[in-house]
Short mmCIF file of C-alpha atoms in Angstrom, two decimals:
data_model
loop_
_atom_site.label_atom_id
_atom_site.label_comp_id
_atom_site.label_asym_id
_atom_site.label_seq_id
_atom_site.Cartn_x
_atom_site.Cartn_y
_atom_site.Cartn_z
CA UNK Z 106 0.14 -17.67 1.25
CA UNK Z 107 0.65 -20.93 3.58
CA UNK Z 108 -1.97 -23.07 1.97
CA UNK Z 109 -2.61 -24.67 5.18
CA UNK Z 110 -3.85 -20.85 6.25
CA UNK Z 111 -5.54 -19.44 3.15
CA UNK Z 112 -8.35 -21.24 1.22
CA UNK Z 113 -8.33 -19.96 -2.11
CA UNK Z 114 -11.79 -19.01 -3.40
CA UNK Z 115 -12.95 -20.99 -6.21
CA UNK Z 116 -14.15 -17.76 -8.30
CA UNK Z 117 -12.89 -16.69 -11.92
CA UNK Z 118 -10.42 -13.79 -11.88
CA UNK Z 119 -13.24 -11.77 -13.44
CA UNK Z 120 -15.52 -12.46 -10.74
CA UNK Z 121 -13.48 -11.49 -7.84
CA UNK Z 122 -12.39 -8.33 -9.56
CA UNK Z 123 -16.37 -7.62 -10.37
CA UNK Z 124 -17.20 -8.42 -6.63
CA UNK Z 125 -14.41 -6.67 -4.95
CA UNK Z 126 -14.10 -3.25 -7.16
CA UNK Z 127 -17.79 -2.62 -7.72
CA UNK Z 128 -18.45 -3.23 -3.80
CA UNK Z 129 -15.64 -0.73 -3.21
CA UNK Z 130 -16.14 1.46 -6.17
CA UNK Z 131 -20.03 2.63 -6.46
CA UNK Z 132 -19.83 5.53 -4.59
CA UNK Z 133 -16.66 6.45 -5.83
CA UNK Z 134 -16.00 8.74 -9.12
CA UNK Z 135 -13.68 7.02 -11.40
CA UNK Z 136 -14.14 9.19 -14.49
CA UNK Z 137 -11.19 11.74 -14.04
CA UNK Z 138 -8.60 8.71 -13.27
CA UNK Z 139 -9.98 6.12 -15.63
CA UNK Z 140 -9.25 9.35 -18.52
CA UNK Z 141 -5.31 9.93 -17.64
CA UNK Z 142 -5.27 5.62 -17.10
CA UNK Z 143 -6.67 5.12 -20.68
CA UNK Z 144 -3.85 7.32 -22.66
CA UNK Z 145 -1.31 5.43 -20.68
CA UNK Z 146 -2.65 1.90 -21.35
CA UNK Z 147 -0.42 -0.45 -23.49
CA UNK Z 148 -3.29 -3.12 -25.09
CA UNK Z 149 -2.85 -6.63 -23.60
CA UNK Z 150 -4.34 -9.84 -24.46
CA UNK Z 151 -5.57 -9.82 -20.72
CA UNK Z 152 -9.01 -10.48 -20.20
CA UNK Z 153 -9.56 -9.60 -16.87
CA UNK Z 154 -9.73 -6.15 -16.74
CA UNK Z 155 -5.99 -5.64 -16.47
CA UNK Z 156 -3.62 -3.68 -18.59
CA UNK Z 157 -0.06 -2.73 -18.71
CA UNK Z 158 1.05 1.16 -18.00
CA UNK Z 159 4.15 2.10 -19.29
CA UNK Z 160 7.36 2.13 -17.70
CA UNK Z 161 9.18 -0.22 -15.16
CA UNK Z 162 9.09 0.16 -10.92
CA UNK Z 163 10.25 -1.96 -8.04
CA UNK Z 164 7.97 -0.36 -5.45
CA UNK Z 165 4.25 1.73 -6.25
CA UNK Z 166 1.61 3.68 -3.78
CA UNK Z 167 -1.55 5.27 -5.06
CA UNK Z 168 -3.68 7.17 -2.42
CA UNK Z 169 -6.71 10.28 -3.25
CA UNK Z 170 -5.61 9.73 -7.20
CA UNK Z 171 -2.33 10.20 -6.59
CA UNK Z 172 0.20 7.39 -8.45
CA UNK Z 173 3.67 7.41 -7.04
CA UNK Z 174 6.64 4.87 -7.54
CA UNK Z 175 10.14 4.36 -7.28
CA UNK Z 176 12.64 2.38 -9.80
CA UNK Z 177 15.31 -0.03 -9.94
CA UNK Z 178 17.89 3.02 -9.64
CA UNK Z 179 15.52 4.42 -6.57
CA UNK Z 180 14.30 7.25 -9.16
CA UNK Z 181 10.85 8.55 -7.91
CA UNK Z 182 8.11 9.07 -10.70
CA UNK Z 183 4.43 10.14 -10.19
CA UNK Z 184 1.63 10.56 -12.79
CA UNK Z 185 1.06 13.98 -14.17
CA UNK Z 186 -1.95 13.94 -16.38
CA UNK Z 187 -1.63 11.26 -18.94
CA UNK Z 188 2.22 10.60 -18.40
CA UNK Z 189 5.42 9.75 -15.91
CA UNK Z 190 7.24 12.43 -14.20
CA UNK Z 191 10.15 12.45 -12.56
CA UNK Z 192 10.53 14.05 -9.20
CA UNK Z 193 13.70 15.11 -7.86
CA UNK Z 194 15.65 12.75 -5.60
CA UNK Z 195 16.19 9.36 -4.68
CA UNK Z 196 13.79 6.87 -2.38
CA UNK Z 197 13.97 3.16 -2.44
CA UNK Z 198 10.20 3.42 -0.60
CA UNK Z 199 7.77 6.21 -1.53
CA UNK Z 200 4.19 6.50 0.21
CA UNK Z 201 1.05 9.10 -0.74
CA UNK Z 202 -2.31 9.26 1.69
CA UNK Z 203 -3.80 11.84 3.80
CA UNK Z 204 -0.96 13.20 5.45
CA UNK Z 205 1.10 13.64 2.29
CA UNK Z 206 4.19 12.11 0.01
CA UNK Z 207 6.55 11.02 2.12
CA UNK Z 208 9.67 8.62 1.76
CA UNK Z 209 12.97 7.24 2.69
CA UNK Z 210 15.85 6.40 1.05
CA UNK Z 211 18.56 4.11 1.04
CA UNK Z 212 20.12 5.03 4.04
CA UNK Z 213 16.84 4.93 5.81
CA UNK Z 214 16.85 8.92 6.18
CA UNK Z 215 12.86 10.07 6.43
CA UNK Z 216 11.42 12.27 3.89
CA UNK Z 217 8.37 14.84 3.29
CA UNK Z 218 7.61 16.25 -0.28
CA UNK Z 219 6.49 20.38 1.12
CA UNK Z 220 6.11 22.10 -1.81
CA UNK Z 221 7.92 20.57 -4.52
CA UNK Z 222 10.74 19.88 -1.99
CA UNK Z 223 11.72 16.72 0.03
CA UNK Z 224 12.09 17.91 3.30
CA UNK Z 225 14.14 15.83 5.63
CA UNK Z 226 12.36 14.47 9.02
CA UNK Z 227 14.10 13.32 12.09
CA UNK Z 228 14.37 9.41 12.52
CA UNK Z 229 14.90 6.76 10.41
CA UNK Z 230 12.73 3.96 8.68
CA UNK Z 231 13.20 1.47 5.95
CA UNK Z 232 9.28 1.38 4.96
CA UNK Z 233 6.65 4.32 5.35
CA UNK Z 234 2.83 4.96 4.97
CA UNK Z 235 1.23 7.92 4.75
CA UNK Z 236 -2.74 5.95 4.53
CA UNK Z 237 -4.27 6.36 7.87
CA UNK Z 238 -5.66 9.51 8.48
CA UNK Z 239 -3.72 12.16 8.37
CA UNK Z 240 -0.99 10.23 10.27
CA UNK Z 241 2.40 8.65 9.23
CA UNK Z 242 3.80 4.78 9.67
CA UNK Z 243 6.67 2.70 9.13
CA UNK Z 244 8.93 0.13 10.54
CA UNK Z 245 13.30 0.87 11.01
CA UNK Z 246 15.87 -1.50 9.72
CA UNK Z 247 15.40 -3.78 13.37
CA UNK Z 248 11.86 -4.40 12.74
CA UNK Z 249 10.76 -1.68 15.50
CA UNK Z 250 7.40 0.10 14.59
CA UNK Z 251 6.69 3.82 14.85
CA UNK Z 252 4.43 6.23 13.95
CA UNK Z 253 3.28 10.31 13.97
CA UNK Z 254 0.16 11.22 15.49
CA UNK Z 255 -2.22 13.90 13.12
CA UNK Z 256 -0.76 17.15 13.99
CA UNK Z 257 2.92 15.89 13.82
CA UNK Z 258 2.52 14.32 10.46
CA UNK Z 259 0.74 17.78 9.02
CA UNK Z 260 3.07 19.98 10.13
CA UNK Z 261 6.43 17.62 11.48
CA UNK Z 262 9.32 19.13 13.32
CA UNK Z 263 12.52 19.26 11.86
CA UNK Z 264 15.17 19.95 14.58
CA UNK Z 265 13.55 16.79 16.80
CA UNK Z 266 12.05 13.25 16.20
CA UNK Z 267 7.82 13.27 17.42
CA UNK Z 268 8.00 9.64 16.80
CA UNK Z 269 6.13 7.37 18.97
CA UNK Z 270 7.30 3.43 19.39
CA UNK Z 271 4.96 0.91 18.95
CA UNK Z 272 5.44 -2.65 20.93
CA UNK Z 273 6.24 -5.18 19.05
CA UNK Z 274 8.19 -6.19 15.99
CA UNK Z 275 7.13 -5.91 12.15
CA UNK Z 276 9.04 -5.47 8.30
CA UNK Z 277 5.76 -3.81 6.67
CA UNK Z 278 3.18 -1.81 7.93
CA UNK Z 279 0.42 0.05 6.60
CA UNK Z 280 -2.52 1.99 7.97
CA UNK Z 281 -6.36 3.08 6.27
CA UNK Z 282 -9.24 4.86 8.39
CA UNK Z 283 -10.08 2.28 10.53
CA UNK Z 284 -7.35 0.26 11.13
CA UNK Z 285 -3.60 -0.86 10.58
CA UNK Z 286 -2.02 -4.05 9.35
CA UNK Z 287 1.38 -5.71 8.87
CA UNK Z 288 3.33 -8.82 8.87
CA UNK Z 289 6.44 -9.42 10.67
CA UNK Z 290 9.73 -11.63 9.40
CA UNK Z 291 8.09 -14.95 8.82
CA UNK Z 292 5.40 -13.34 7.32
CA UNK Z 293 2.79 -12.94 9.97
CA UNK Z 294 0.05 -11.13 9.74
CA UNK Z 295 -1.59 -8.45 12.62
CA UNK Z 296 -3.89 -6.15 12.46
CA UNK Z 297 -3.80 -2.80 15.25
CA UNK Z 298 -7.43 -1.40 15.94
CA UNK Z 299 -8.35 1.52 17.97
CA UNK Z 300 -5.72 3.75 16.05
CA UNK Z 301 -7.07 7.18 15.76
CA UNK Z 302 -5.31 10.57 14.49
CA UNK Z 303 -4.19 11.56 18.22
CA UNK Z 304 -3.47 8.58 19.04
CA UNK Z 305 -1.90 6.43 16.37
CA UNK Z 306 -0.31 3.82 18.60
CA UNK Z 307 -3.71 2.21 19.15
CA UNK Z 308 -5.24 0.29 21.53
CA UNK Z 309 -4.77 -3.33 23.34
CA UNK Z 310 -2.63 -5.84 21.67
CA UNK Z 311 -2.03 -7.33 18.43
CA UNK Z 312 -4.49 -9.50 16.83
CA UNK Z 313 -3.18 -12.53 14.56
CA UNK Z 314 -4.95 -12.83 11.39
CA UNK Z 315 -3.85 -15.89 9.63
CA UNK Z 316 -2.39 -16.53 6.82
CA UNK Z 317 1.09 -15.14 5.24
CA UNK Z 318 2.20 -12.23 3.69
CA UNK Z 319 5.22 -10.42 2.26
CA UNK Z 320 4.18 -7.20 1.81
CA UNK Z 321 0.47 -5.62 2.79
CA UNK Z 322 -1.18 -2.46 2.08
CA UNK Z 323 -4.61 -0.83 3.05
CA UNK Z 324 -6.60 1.51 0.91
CA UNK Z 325 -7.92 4.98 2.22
CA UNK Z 326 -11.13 3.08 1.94
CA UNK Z 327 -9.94 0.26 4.17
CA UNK Z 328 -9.48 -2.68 1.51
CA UNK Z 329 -6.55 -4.43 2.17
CA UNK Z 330 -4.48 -6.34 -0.43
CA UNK Z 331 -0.97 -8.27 0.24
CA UNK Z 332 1.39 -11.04 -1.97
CA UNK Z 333 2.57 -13.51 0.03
CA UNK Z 334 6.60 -14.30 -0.93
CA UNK Z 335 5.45 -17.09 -3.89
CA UNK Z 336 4.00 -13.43 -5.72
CA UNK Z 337 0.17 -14.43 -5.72
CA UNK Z 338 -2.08 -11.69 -4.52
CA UNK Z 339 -4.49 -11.69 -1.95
CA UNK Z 340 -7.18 -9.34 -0.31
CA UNK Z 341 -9.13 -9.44 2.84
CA UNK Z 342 -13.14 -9.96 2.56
CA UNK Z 343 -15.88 -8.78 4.89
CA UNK Z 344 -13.86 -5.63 6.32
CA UNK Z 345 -16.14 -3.01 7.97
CA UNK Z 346 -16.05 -0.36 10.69
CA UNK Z 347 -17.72 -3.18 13.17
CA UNK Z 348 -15.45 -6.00 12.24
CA UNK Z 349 -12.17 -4.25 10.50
CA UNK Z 350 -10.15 -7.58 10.99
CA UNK Z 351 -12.61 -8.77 8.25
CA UNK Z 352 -13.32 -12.34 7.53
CA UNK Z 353 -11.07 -14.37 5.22
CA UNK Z 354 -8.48 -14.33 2.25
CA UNK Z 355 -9.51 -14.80 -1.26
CA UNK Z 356 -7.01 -15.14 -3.77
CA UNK Z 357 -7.29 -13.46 -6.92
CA UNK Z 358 -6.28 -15.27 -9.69
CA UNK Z 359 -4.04 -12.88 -11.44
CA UNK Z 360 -0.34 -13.01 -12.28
CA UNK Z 361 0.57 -16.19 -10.24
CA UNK Z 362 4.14 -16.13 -9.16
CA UNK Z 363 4.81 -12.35 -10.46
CA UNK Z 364 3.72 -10.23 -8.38
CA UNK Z 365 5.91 -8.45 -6.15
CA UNK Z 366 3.96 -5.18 -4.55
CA UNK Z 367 0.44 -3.71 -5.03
CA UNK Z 368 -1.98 -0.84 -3.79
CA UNK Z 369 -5.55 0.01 -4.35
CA UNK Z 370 -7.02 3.41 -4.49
CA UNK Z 371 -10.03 4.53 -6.23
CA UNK Z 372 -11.41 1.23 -7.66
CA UNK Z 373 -8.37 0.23 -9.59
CA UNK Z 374 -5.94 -2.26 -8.21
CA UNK Z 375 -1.94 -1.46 -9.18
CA UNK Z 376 0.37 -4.32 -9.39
CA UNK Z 377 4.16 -4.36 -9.89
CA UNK Z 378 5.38 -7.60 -10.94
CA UNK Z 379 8.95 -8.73 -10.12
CA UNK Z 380 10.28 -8.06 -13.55
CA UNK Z 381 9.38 -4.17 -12.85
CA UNK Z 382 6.19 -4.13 -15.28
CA UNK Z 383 3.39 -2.46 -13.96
CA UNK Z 384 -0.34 -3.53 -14.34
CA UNK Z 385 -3.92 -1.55 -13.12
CA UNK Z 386 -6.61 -3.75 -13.07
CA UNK Z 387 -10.37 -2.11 -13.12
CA UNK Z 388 -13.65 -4.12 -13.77
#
């Protein structure tokens, strides 16, 4: 992030993990994915409550429990149990919430996984999310914004695109229950409010949040975490359903200069670093 636009908190790794995942994480049962987490653990020298899972990905999502990814080679993989599995197909951008798995691939074609099968979808994107609720977002190959409203997302239309174009112009976008961000090419950040399951355009305009971002992702819980394009992570503080454009950037202090994409679900933190390791971090 700018440094002239982000104050970095002056906290230990530890503490901002404690802080942040406890806040987000009492009410929420971790027992079931902290079991299948543990068998896939490789032991680190970390001390900060982070540890390195198996395997190699350019590009992760985790949403309800779910863990997808894609590779180098755009090979899709999602946790089954304790271990990677493969899933047909190819996707250079894979997304899991509320309204499903969904993903596109290298020629921006628009995916939905319908029982065990990717189902093509009308349009085309080169970024998706599935987070809001129950409703589907992502951004084409000119920076123009889209999205599918609740009942279009559940059950979409094959022979003809329900897509609805949102103004203005954005590389990344991502939405949670009660609100969607992004950041366009020079690494803006906005935030959309008023976005709702019928009506997942929104209302009123853009809101700047300072600050700069490459990529940024919310959590079905509404947490939102981004790496700016050095690869140090960041996450918004004082988010609620009064005040979802939250209050400032802290920086937590973990894999300076690696990181290249993360998502939070569930208490744990996923990061892929730009070598294609993958980390979860828990406190």
């Amino acid at each position: 992030m700018g440094s002239t636009c982000i104050k970095k908190r002056p906290h230990s790794c530890r503490h901002l993990l404690h802080r942040t995942l406890l806040l987000r994480g009492r009410t929420m049962c971790l027992n079931i994915a902290i079991l299948f987490l543990a068998l896939l653990w490789i032991p680190t020298s970390c001390d900060v409550g982070c540890t390195r899972v198996k395997g190699a990905l350019v590009q992760i999502d985790v949403g309800g429990g779910q863990v997808f990814g894609v590779n180098s080679a755009n090979d899709i993989y999602t946790l089954y149990g304790s271990s990677w599995g493969q899933v047909p197909g190819k996707l250079q951008h894979v997304t899991v919430g509320p309204a499903g798995v969904w993903g596109v691939n290298k020629e921006n074609n628009i995916f939905k996984l319908v029982a065990g099968k990717w189902v093509q979808i009308p349009g085309l994107l080169k970024q998706i999310d599935a987070g809001g609720d129950e409703i589907v977002v992502g951004v084409n190959s000119h920076d123009h914004i889209y999205c599918l409203n609740k009942g279009s997302s559940i059950q979409p239309c094959r022979e003809k695109s329900e897509w609805t174009q949102i103004p203005g112009s954005l590389k990344y976008y991502s939405c949670g229950p009660i609100s969607c961000w992004g950041v366009n090419g020079r690494n803006n950040i906005y935030i959309r409010k008023g976005v709702t399951p019928a009506a997942c355009e929104g209302v009123g305009n853009w809101q700047h949040i300072g600050g700069a971002l490459s990529m940024i992702e919310v959590g079905q819980d509404g947490s939102v975490y981004g790496v700016n394009n050095v690869g140090n992570i960041y996450y918004r503080t004082g988010i609620t359903t009064e005040q979802p454009e939250g209050t400032d950037w802290a920086h937590i202090d973990l894999f300076s200069g690696q990181a290249k994409h993360v998502s939070f679900d569930l208490g744990h933190l996923w990061v892929v670093l730009k070598n294609g390791q993958i980390y979860v971090c828990i406190q």
